[in-house]
Amino acid sequence: MSSTDTYRYAAARLATQGIICQKVMYDGGVYERKLSCYPHLVVCGAGHVALALSKVAVGIGFKVTVIDPRAEFANQERFGKDVHVICDDFGPALAQFKNEYIWYAVMTRGHKDDELCAEAALKGKYMYCGMIGSKSKVAYAKDLLAKAGCTQEQLDSLHAPIGLSIGAQTPEEIAISICAQLVQERAALGCSYLDNQVYEALLHEQGGMTVATIIEKKGSAPRGVGSCLAVVDEKSTIYGTVGGGSVEAAVIEQAKAMHEGDAPFIKTYDLSNSAAATLGMVCGGAVTVLFERT
């Protein structure tokens, strides 16, 4: 495995490239993976729908940032500790994300700010951009965005009105319709998403570490392909998860046993019937885990 195939390389490049494709050689085969940066949703606007959206989005695995210049709406107490809140004008606040691939939900208090935020998102790097509003408002906004220099391809990528059409009325229902669309779009990419803890560890932990990734799943194993955990050598700190329980404990012990220079290898953990009792599991299924130094 070359240095450019490591998780550390991927973590360093994901924010500026959006998606990384890699091939990892191990004894007996090749594992090809398509990685995307941990999904980061930037919500432009801090009204009632934004508040409901932030809660649901955190629950489905998004890192969430909310932007609004109104201090009475954009404050940490209102949104809670799991959401990053920026109380500032939209232009300066959005400028800090220009080199990152972001998921945007535009829902400000007025047309002008909606168009400003949508333009900034569409002309930058983005994985998804959605804008709230009626069909007539969206048509008007798209006309202004076209005049502002947005290409037809960019306008076609704009999800507006935002969310899936499920008859949503209340802020909470609208939040669910938006998050359903986020899940749909995320799945369509066909990517594995690095657990945010693992992603941060790869970026900031200086010591050697082993990353264990589920590369195959059969039956009712608790976590899917792409789930991973990292074990840092010196501190034996653990980030991420491959499903918990006895299987995860066995994976962690195997990861701790790896040393600098060890080649990647795979190991299968069978949770079906007879093997399940040995591991203290009853869910059935099996997972194949790839262990690699990075």
mmCIF file of C-alpha atoms in Angstrom:
data_model
loop_
_atom_site.group_PDB
_atom_site.id
_atom_site.type_symbol
_atom_site.label_atom_id
_atom_site.label_comp_id
_atom_site.label_asym_id
_atom_site.label_seq_id
_atom_site.Cartn_x
_atom_site.Cartn_y
_atom_site.Cartn_z
ATOM 1 C CA MET A 1 0.000 0.000 0.000
ATOM 2 C CA SER A 2 1.540 3.331 -1.029
ATOM 3 C CA SER A 3 1.447 6.379 1.215
ATOM 4 C CA THR A 4 -1.181 7.947 -1.034
ATOM 5 C CA ASP A 5 -3.557 5.057 -0.293
ATOM 6 C CA THR A 6 -3.629 5.616 3.455
ATOM 7 C CA TYR A 7 -6.528 6.965 5.442
ATOM 8 C CA ARG A 8 -4.395 9.916 6.560
ATOM 9 C CA TYR A 9 -3.917 10.966 2.948
ATOM 10 C CA ALA A 10 -7.646 10.665 2.352
ATOM 11 C CA ALA A 11 -8.511 12.716 5.428
ATOM 12 C CA ALA A 12 -6.127 15.473 4.393
ATOM 13 C CA ARG A 13 -7.592 15.647 0.895
ATOM 14 C CA LEU A 14 -11.300 15.139 1.494
ATOM 15 C CA ALA A 15 -12.169 18.710 2.441
ATOM 16 C CA THR A 16 -10.731 20.057 -0.825
ATOM 17 C CA GLN A 17 -11.610 17.170 -3.150
ATOM 18 C CA GLY A 18 -14.989 16.073 -1.769
ATOM 19 C CA ILE A 19 -14.602 12.425 -2.792
ATOM 20 C CA ILE A 20 -11.511 10.203 -2.759
ATOM 21 C CA CYS A 21 -11.266 6.839 -4.549
ATOM 22 C CA GLN A 22 -8.646 4.428 -3.232
ATOM 23 C CA LYS A 23 -7.379 0.895 -3.774
ATOM 24 C CA VAL A 24 -5.956 -0.933 -0.760
ATOM 25 C CA MET A 25 -3.893 -4.040 -1.435
ATOM 26 C CA TYR A 26 -4.024 -6.809 1.127
ATOM 27 C CA ASP A 27 -2.880 -10.413 1.121
ATOM 28 C CA GLY A 28 -5.285 -12.156 -1.191
ATOM 29 C CA GLY A 29 -7.114 -9.242 -2.735
ATOM 30 C CA VAL A 30 -7.811 -5.575 -3.383
ATOM 31 C CA TYR A 31 -10.355 -3.394 -1.585
ATOM 32 C CA GLU A 32 -11.637 -0.403 -3.534
ATOM 33 C CA ARG A 33 -13.285 2.349 -1.542
ATOM 34 C CA LYS A 34 -14.963 5.622 -2.357
ATOM 35 C CA LEU A 35 -14.727 8.007 0.570
ATOM 36 C CA SER A 36 -16.448 11.321 1.185
ATOM 37 C CA CYS A 37 -15.813 13.829 3.922
ATOM 38 C CA TYR A 38 -17.976 13.611 6.984
ATOM 39 C CA PRO A 39 -21.232 15.316 5.971
ATOM 40 C CA HIS A 40 -21.345 18.918 7.156
ATOM 41 C CA LEU A 41 -24.688 20.694 6.825
ATOM 42 C CA VAL A 42 -24.626 24.489 6.857
ATOM 43 C CA VAL A 43 -28.073 25.926 7.563
ATOM 44 C CA CYS A 44 -28.503 29.509 6.399
ATOM 45 C CA GLY A 45 -31.115 30.964 8.707
ATOM 46 C CA ALA A 46 -31.984 30.245 12.323
ATOM 47 C CA GLY A 47 -35.770 30.316 12.344
ATOM 48 C CA HIS A 48 -38.206 27.641 13.482
ATOM 49 C CA VAL A 49 -37.584 25.274 10.551
ATOM 50 C CA ALA A 50 -33.817 25.648 10.967
ATOM 51 C CA LEU A 51 -34.099 24.768 14.647
ATOM 52 C CA ALA A 52 -36.092 21.620 13.883
ATOM 53 C CA LEU A 53 -33.800 20.717 10.974
ATOM 54 C CA SER A 54 -30.634 21.012 13.049
ATOM 55 C CA LYS A 55 -31.952 18.518 15.612
ATOM 56 C CA VAL A 56 -32.963 15.905 13.040
ATOM 57 C CA ALA A 57 -29.782 16.380 10.965
ATOM 58 C CA VAL A 58 -27.560 15.774 13.984
ATOM 59 C CA GLY A 59 -29.543 12.619 14.670
ATOM 60 C CA ILE A 60 -28.831 11.194 11.188
ATOM 61 C CA GLY A 61 -25.102 11.812 11.398
ATOM 62 C CA PHE A 62 -24.538 15.321 10.088
ATOM 63 C CA LYS A 63 -22.232 17.886 11.601
ATOM 64 C CA VAL A 64 -24.395 21.042 11.664
ATOM 65 C CA THR A 65 -23.535 24.741 11.508
ATOM 66 C CA VAL A 66 -26.252 27.406 11.650
ATOM 67 C CA ILE A 67 -25.698 30.973 10.398
ATOM 68 C CA ASP A 68 -27.875 34.004 11.075
ATOM 69 C CA PRO A 69 -27.105 37.642 11.972
ATOM 70 C CA ARG A 70 -29.958 37.824 14.496
ATOM 71 C CA ALA A 71 -28.599 37.194 17.987
ATOM 72 C CA GLU A 72 -32.032 36.425 19.401
ATOM 73 C CA PHE A 73 -32.251 33.446 17.021
ATOM 74 C CA ALA A 74 -28.620 32.477 16.422
ATOM 75 C CA ASN A 75 -27.381 31.600 19.878
ATOM 76 C CA GLN A 76 -25.888 28.486 21.404
ATOM 77 C CA GLU A 77 -28.457 28.229 24.174
ATOM 78 C CA ARG A 78 -31.266 27.917 21.636
ATOM 79 C CA PHE A 79 -29.589 25.288 19.441
ATOM 80 C CA GLY A 80 -27.689 23.322 22.061
ATOM 81 C CA LYS A 81 -24.163 21.990 22.303
ATOM 82 C CA ASP A 82 -24.350 19.660 19.275
ATOM 83 C CA VAL A 83 -24.798 22.505 16.783
ATOM 84 C CA HIS A 84 -22.178 25.134 15.889
ATOM 85 C CA VAL A 85 -23.819 28.566 15.737
ATOM 86 C CA ILE A 86 -22.397 31.570 13.876
ATOM 87 C CA CYS A 87 -24.077 34.900 14.604
ATOM 88 C CA ASP A 88 -22.818 37.012 11.711
ATOM 89 C CA ASP A 89 -23.825 38.364 8.322
ATOM 90 C CA PHE A 90 -24.212 35.605 5.756
ATOM 91 C CA GLY A 91 -21.519 36.816 3.357
ATOM 92 C CA PRO A 92 -18.562 36.800 5.779
ATOM 93 C CA ALA A 93 -19.801 33.652 7.528
ATOM 94 C CA LEU A 94 -20.135 31.654 4.303
ATOM 95 C CA ALA A 95 -16.725 32.789 3.045
ATOM 96 C CA GLN A 96 -14.998 30.545 5.575
ATOM 97 C CA PHE A 97 -16.406 27.454 3.843
ATOM 98 C CA LYS A 98 -15.293 28.294 0.300
ATOM 99 C CA ASN A 99 -12.594 25.594 0.245
ATOM 100 C CA GLU A 100 -14.761 22.834 1.740
ATOM 101 C CA TYR A 101 -17.416 20.570 0.267
ATOM 102 C CA ILE A 102 -20.568 21.445 2.215
ATOM 103 C CA TRP A 103 -24.231 20.484 2.258
ATOM 104 C CA TYR A 104 -26.310 23.678 2.298
ATOM 105 C CA ALA A 105 -29.891 24.310 3.425
ATOM 106 C CA VAL A 106 -30.988 27.865 2.657
ATOM 107 C CA MET A 107 -33.901 29.166 4.724
ATOM 108 C CA THR A 108 -33.324 32.778 5.729
ATOM 109 C CA ARG A 109 -35.959 35.333 6.652
ATOM 110 C CA GLY A 110 -36.090 37.013 3.216
ATOM 111 C CA HIS A 111 -35.647 36.667 -0.554
ATOM 112 C CA LYS A 112 -32.494 38.753 -0.720
ATOM 113 C CA ASP A 113 -30.602 36.711 1.844
ATOM 114 C CA ASP A 114 -31.857 33.442 0.345
ATOM 115 C CA GLU A 115 -30.461 34.437 -3.038
ATOM 116 C CA LEU A 116 -27.184 35.647 -1.526
ATOM 117 C CA CYS A 117 -26.678 32.337 0.308
ATOM 118 C CA ALA A 118 -27.727 30.180 -2.635
ATOM 119 C CA GLU A 119 -25.386 32.059 -4.952
ATOM 120 C CA ALA A 120 -22.458 31.681 -2.538
ATOM 121 C CA ALA A 121 -23.150 27.959 -2.209
ATOM 122 C CA LEU A 122 -23.646 27.256 -5.928
ATOM 123 C CA LYS A 123 -20.537 29.168 -6.964
ATOM 124 C CA GLY A 124 -18.423 27.379 -4.355
ATOM 125 C CA LYS A 125 -17.788 23.721 -3.554
ATOM 126 C CA TYR A 126 -20.856 21.842 -2.424
ATOM 127 C CA MET A 127 -22.251 18.354 -2.141
ATOM 128 C CA TYR A 128 -25.872 19.508 -1.934
ATOM 129 C CA CYS A 129 -27.740 22.806 -1.964
ATOM 130 C CA GLY A 130 -31.417 23.165 -1.147
ATOM 131 C CA MET A 131 -33.539 26.293 -0.762
ATOM 132 C CA ILE A 132 -36.889 26.614 0.953
ATOM 133 C CA GLY A 133 -39.792 28.397 -0.713
ATOM 134 C CA SER A 134 -42.868 28.125 -2.907
ATOM 135 C CA LYS A 135 -42.589 27.239 -6.597
ATOM 136 C CA SER A 136 -43.197 30.857 -7.616
ATOM 137 C CA LYS A 137 -40.553 32.116 -5.189
ATOM 138 C CA VAL A 138 -38.086 29.508 -6.429
ATOM 139 C CA ALA A 139 -38.692 30.465 -10.083
ATOM 140 C CA TYR A 140 -38.082 34.120 -9.237
ATOM 141 C CA ALA A 141 -34.948 33.269 -7.260
ATOM 142 C CA LYS A 142 -33.536 31.100 -10.048
ATOM 143 C CA ASP A 143 -34.026 33.941 -12.517
ATOM 144 C CA LEU A 144 -32.022 36.261 -10.256
ATOM 145 C CA LEU A 145 -29.349 33.597 -9.714
ATOM 146 C CA ALA A 146 -29.002 33.173 -13.473
ATOM 147 C CA LYS A 147 -28.552 36.929 -13.861
ATOM 148 C CA ALA A 148 -25.929 36.765 -11.092
ATOM 149 C CA GLY A 149 -23.872 34.348 -13.178
ATOM 150 C CA CYS A 150 -24.944 30.908 -11.976
ATOM 151 C CA THR A 151 -24.740 28.335 -14.750
ATOM 152 C CA GLN A 152 -27.674 26.203 -15.860
ATOM 153 C CA GLU A 153 -25.903 23.160 -14.429
ATOM 154 C CA GLN A 154 -25.659 24.867 -11.044
ATOM 155 C CA LEU A 155 -29.313 25.918 -11.151
ATOM 156 C CA ASP A 156 -30.378 22.385 -12.087
ATOM 157 C CA SER A 157 -28.519 21.033 -9.046
ATOM 158 C CA LEU A 158 -30.437 23.329 -6.677
ATOM 159 C CA HIS A 159 -33.085 21.410 -4.709
ATOM 160 C CA ALA A 160 -35.874 23.940 -4.558
ATOM 161 C CA PRO A 161 -38.376 23.726 -3.055
ATOM 162 C CA ILE A 162 -36.158 21.861 -0.611
ATOM 163 C CA GLY A 163 -37.067 18.412 0.735
ATOM 164 C CA LEU A 164 -39.136 15.489 -0.473
ATOM 165 C CA SER A 165 -42.794 16.050 -1.232
ATOM 166 C CA ILE A 166 -44.528 14.322 1.688
ATOM 167 C CA GLY A 167 -47.172 16.928 2.507
ATOM 168 C CA ALA A 168 -45.115 18.444 5.333
ATOM 169 C CA GLN A 169 -46.668 21.426 7.116
ATOM 170 C CA THR A 170 -45.088 22.005 10.533
ATOM 171 C CA PRO A 171 -41.408 22.915 11.065
ATOM 172 C CA GLU A 172 -40.778 19.419 12.386
ATOM 173 C CA GLU A 173 -42.436 17.762 9.383
ATOM 174 C CA ILE A 174 -40.531 20.007 6.976
ATOM 175 C CA ALA A 175 -37.299 19.096 8.784
ATOM 176 C CA ILE A 176 -38.079 15.404 8.263
ATOM 177 C CA SER A 177 -38.779 15.967 4.545
ATOM 178 C CA ILE A 178 -35.448 17.780 4.163
ATOM 179 C CA CYS A 179 -33.492 15.141 6.055
ATOM 180 C CA ALA A 180 -35.136 12.407 3.990
ATOM 181 C CA GLN A 181 -33.779 14.150 0.905
ATOM 182 C CA LEU A 182 -30.338 14.484 2.511
ATOM 183 C CA VAL A 183 -30.293 10.740 3.204
ATOM 184 C CA GLN A 184 -31.406 10.044 -0.376
ATOM 185 C CA GLU A 185 -28.709 12.270 -1.864
ATOM 186 C CA ARG A 186 -26.042 10.909 0.460
ATOM 187 C CA ALA A 187 -26.890 7.324 -0.477
ATOM 188 C CA ALA A 188 -26.840 8.157 -4.205
ATOM 189 C CA LEU A 189 -23.167 9.112 -3.964
ATOM 190 C CA GLY A 190 -22.284 5.514 -3.132
ATOM 191 C CA CYS A 191 -19.635 6.671 -0.677
ATOM 192 C CA SER A 192 -18.464 5.556 2.721
ATOM 193 C CA TYR A 193 -18.343 8.398 5.234
ATOM 194 C CA LEU A 194 -15.595 8.539 7.782
ATOM 195 C CA ASP A 195 -16.896 8.657 11.325
ATOM 196 C CA ASN A 196 -16.279 12.238 12.478
ATOM 197 C CA GLN A 197 -14.169 11.068 15.425
ATOM 198 C CA VAL A 198 -11.998 8.946 13.153
ATOM 199 C CA TYR A 199 -11.735 11.808 10.654
ATOM 200 C CA GLU A 200 -10.547 14.224 13.346
ATOM 201 C CA ALA A 201 -8.097 11.647 14.728
ATOM 202 C CA LEU A 202 -6.584 11.102 11.282
ATOM 203 C CA LEU A 203 -6.131 14.835 10.894
ATOM 204 C CA HIS A 204 -4.781 15.659 14.343
ATOM 205 C CA GLU A 205 -3.360 12.609 16.135
ATOM 206 C CA GLN A 206 0.401 12.508 15.600
ATOM 207 C CA GLY A 207 1.178 8.942 16.661
ATOM 208 C CA GLY A 208 0.797 5.760 14.661
ATOM 209 C CA MET A 209 -2.612 4.159 14.510
ATOM 210 C CA THR A 210 -4.496 1.213 13.103
ATOM 211 C CA VAL A 211 -7.806 1.665 11.320
ATOM 212 C CA ALA A 212 -10.255 -1.246 11.118
ATOM 213 C CA THR A 213 -12.955 -1.025 8.421
ATOM 214 C CA ILE A 214 -15.890 -3.285 7.671
ATOM 215 C CA ILE A 215 -15.511 -4.196 3.990
ATOM 216 C CA GLU A 216 -18.176 -6.890 3.772
ATOM 217 C CA LYS A 217 -21.347 -7.615 5.704
ATOM 218 C CA LYS A 218 -23.647 -10.628 5.643
ATOM 219 C CA GLY A 219 -26.878 -11.074 7.553
ATOM 220 C CA SER A 220 -27.948 -8.825 10.423
ATOM 221 C CA ALA A 221 -24.610 -7.478 11.620
ATOM 222 C CA PRO A 222 -25.147 -4.177 13.473
ATOM 223 C CA ARG A 223 -23.004 -1.915 11.268
ATOM 224 C CA GLY A 224 -22.623 -1.656 7.509
ATOM 225 C CA VAL A 225 -19.783 -1.603 5.015
ATOM 226 C CA GLY A 226 -17.525 1.412 5.517
ATOM 227 C CA SER A 227 -17.988 1.597 9.298
ATOM 228 C CA CYS A 228 -14.593 1.977 10.915
ATOM 229 C CA LEU A 229 -12.727 2.575 14.134
ATOM 230 C CA ALA A 230 -9.192 3.782 14.842
ATOM 231 C CA VAL A 231 -6.867 2.786 17.671
ATOM 232 C CA VAL A 232 -3.993 5.183 18.451
ATOM 233 C CA ASP A 233 -0.831 3.349 19.481
ATOM 234 C CA GLU A 234 0.618 5.227 22.443
ATOM 235 C CA LYS A 235 -2.613 6.087 24.237
ATOM 236 C CA SER A 236 -4.688 3.149 22.999
ATOM 237 C CA THR A 237 -7.394 5.769 22.401
ATOM 238 C CA ILE A 238 -10.316 4.453 20.389
ATOM 239 C CA TYR A 239 -12.331 6.497 17.898
ATOM 240 C CA GLY A 240 -15.399 5.375 15.960
ATOM 241 C CA THR A 241 -17.208 2.024 16.067
ATOM 242 C CA VAL A 242 -17.765 -1.154 14.071
ATOM 243 C CA GLY A 243 -20.879 -2.112 16.000
ATOM 244 C CA GLY A 244 -20.049 -2.508 19.670
ATOM 245 C CA GLY A 245 -20.220 -5.652 21.769
ATOM 246 C CA SER A 246 -17.830 -8.560 21.724
ATOM 247 C CA VAL A 247 -17.021 -8.256 18.036
ATOM 248 C CA GLU A 248 -15.852 -4.689 18.491
ATOM 249 C CA ALA A 249 -13.804 -5.760 21.509
ATOM 250 C CA ALA A 250 -12.138 -8.451 19.377
ATOM 251 C CA VAL A 251 -11.479 -5.952 16.573
ATOM 252 C CA ILE A 252 -9.908 -3.501 19.020
ATOM 253 C CA GLU A 253 -7.592 -6.170 20.432
ATOM 254 C CA GLN A 254 -6.532 -7.162 16.932
ATOM 255 C CA ALA A 255 -5.890 -3.507 16.050
ATOM 256 C CA LYS A 256 -3.764 -3.031 19.170
ATOM 257 C CA ALA A 257 -1.633 -6.008 18.119
ATOM 258 C CA MET A 258 -0.625 -4.365 14.839
ATOM 259 C CA HIS A 259 2.728 -2.588 14.530
ATOM 260 C CA GLU A 260 4.322 -0.012 12.259
ATOM 261 C CA GLY A 261 5.096 -1.557 8.898
ATOM 262 C CA ASP A 262 2.546 -4.359 9.139
ATOM 263 C CA ALA A 263 0.765 -5.009 5.840
ATOM 264 C CA PRO A 264 -3.016 -4.676 5.579
ATOM 265 C CA PHE A 265 -4.977 -7.874 6.154
ATOM 266 C CA ILE A 266 -8.582 -8.995 6.587
ATOM 267 C CA LYS A 267 -10.358 -11.041 9.225
ATOM 268 C CA THR A 268 -13.937 -12.305 9.305
ATOM 269 C CA TYR A 269 -16.054 -12.312 12.461
ATOM 270 C CA ASP A 270 -18.928 -14.763 12.210
ATOM 271 C CA LEU A 271 -21.992 -13.936 14.294
ATOM 272 C CA SER A 272 -24.265 -16.620 12.936
ATOM 273 C CA ASN A 273 -25.751 -19.184 15.302
ATOM 274 C CA SER A 274 -22.919 -21.408 16.597
ATOM 275 C CA ALA A 275 -20.270 -18.709 16.379
ATOM 276 C CA ALA A 276 -22.526 -16.133 17.973
ATOM 277 C CA ALA A 277 -22.474 -17.817 21.354
ATOM 278 C CA THR A 278 -18.682 -17.679 21.460
ATOM 279 C CA LEU A 279 -18.746 -13.918 20.966
ATOM 280 C CA GLY A 280 -21.723 -13.338 23.217
ATOM 281 C CA MET A 281 -23.861 -12.169 20.287
ATOM 282 C CA VAL A 282 -27.244 -13.342 19.069
ATOM 283 C CA CYS A 283 -27.877 -11.082 16.072
ATOM 284 C CA GLY A 284 -26.409 -13.427 13.457
ATOM 285 C CA GLY A 285 -24.570 -12.459 10.296
ATOM 286 C CA ALA A 286 -20.881 -11.847 9.695
ATOM 287 C CA VAL A 287 -18.525 -8.966 9.024
ATOM 288 C CA THR A 288 -15.176 -8.952 7.240
ATOM 289 C CA VAL A 289 -12.836 -6.326 8.635
ATOM 290 C CA LEU A 290 -9.799 -4.785 6.920
ATOM 291 C CA PHE A 291 -6.968 -3.788 9.263
ATOM 292 C CA GLU A 292 -4.440 -1.247 8.045
ATOM 293 C CA ARG A 293 -1.736 0.962 9.482
ATOM 294 C CA THR A 294 -1.881 4.665 8.743
#
